[in-house]
XYZ file of C-alpha atoms in Angstrom:
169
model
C -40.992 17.751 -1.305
C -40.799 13.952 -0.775
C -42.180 13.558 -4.527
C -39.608 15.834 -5.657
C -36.707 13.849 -4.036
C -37.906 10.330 -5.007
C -37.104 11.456 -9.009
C -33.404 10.435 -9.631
C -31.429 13.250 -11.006
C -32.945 15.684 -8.593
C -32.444 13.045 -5.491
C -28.765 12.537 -6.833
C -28.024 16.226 -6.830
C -26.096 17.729 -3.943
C -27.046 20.871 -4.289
C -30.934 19.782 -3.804
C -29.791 17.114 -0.739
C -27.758 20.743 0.408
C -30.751 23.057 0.332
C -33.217 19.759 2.316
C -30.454 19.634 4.734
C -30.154 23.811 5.138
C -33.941 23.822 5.055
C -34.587 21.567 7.861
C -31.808 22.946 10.208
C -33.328 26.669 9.690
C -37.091 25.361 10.525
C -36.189 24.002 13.408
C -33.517 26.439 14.314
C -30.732 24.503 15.239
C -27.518 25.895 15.217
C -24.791 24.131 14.111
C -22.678 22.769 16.979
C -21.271 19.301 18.394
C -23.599 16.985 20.513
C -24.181 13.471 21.998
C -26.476 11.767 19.838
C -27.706 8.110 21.317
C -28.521 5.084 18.862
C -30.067 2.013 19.975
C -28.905 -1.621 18.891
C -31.800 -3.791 18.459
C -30.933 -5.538 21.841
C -31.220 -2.320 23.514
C -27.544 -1.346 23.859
C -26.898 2.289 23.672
C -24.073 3.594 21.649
C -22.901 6.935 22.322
C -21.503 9.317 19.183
C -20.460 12.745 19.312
C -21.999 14.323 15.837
C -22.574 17.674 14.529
C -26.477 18.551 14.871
C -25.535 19.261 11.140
C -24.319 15.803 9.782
C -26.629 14.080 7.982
C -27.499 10.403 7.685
C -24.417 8.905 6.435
C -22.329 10.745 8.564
C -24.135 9.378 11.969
C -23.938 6.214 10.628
C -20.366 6.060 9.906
C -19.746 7.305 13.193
C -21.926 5.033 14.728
C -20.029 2.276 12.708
C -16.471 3.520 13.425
C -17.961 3.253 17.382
C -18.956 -0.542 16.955
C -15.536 -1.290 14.928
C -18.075 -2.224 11.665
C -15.470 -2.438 8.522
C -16.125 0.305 6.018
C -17.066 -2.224 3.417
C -20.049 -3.595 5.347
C -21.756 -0.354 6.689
C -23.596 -0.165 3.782
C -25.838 -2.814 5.010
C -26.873 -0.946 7.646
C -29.235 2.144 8.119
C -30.693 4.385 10.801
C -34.445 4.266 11.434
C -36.633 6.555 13.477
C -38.511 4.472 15.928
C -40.996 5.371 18.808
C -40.767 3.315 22.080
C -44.044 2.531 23.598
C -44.643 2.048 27.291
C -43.845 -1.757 27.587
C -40.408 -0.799 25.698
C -41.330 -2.334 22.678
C -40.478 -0.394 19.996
C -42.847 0.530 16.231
C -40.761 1.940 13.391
C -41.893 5.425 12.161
C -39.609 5.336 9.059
C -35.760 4.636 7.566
C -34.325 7.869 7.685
C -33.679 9.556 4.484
C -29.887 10.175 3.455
C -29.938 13.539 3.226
C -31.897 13.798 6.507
C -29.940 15.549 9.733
C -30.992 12.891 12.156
C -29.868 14.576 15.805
C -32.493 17.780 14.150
C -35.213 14.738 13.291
C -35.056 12.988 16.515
C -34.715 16.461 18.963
C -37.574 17.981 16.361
C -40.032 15.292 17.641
C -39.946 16.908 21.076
C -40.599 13.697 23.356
C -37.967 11.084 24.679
C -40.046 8.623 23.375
C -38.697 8.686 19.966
C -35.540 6.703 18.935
C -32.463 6.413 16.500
C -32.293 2.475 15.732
C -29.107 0.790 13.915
C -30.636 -2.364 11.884
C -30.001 -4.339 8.382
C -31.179 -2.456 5.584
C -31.285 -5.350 3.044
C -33.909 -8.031 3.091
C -31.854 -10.719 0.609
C -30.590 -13.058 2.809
C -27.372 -13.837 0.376
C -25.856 -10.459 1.978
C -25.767 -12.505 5.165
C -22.988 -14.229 4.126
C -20.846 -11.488 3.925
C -22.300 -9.644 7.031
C -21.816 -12.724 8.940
C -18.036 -13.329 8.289
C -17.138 -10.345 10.444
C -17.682 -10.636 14.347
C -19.263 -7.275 14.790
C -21.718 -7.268 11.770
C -22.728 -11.251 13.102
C -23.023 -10.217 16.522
C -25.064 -6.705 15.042
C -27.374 -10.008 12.641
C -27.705 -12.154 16.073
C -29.164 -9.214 18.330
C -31.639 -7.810 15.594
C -32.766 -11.837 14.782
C -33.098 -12.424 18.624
C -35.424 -8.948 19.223
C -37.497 -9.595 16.162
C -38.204 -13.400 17.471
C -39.168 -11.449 21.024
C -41.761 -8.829 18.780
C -42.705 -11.653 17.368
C -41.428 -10.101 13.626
C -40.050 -13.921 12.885
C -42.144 -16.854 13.610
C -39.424 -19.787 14.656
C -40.069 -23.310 15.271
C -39.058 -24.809 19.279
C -36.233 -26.809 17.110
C -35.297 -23.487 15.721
C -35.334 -21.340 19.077
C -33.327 -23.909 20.470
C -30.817 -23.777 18.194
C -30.203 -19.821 18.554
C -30.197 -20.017 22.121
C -27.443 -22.328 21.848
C -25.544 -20.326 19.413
C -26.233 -17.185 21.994
């Protein structure tokens, strides 16, 4: 099914996206009704959004956008990824979740509180920066996910370099 999605007409087509979306509320027999869905920031803040357990992807993350005041024009940026917290709290990504994924049926599916919705960049040019970084929310969303990744250990920094994002904390 994920071959069959990755060719472009068919992964275009709403009426395919539709039927994944149906298909994978019906397996895991989730009726459609409005819930609480948590979604981590990478410095561990929890933001709270009340979703349908039918909304998919874009939906969550517009709602998880219009929660954070992130501008329309810059939540394309952005994406939701599965993630599974380990006992230490760190966290190891599982995968981006798809578009026309239902993420509150993904995440509940998994059966175990140790599995995660994260909001992170989705882009790995760092020219969108620029425009990311001109609005206080999207910087402040860039600053938390650089600080964590330094903590993982995801970005090697220099002492100079440490210093110099402590002082812009």
């Amino acid at each position: 099914m994920q071959a069959v999605r990755q060719d472009p007409l068919l992964g275009s087509s709403e009426t395919f996206n539709s039927f994944l979306r149906r298909a994978q509320q019906e397996t895991q027999q989730v009726p459609t009704e409005e819930v609480s869905l948590e979604v981590l920031l990478s410095n561990g803040q929890k933001v709270l959004v009340t979703v349908l357990t039918s909304d998919q992807t874009e939906d969550v993350l517009e709602a998880v956008a219009a929660k954070l005041d992130l501008p329309d024009d810059l939540i394309g940026y952005f994406s939701l990824f599965l993630v599974r917290e380990k006992e230490d709290g760190a966290f190891s990504f599982v995968r981006k979740l798809q578009e026309f994924e239902l993420p509150y049926v993904s995440v509940t599916s998994l059966r175990s509180q140790e599995y995660k919705i994260v909001l992170r960049k989705s882009y790995w040019d760092s020219a969108y920066d620029d425009d990311v970084m001109e609005n206080r929310v999207g910087l402040n969303l860039l600053y938390a996910q650089t600080v964590s990744d330094i903590e993982h250990g995801w970005i090697l920094v220099t002492k100079e370099q440490h210093r110099q994002l402590k002082s812009l904390q």
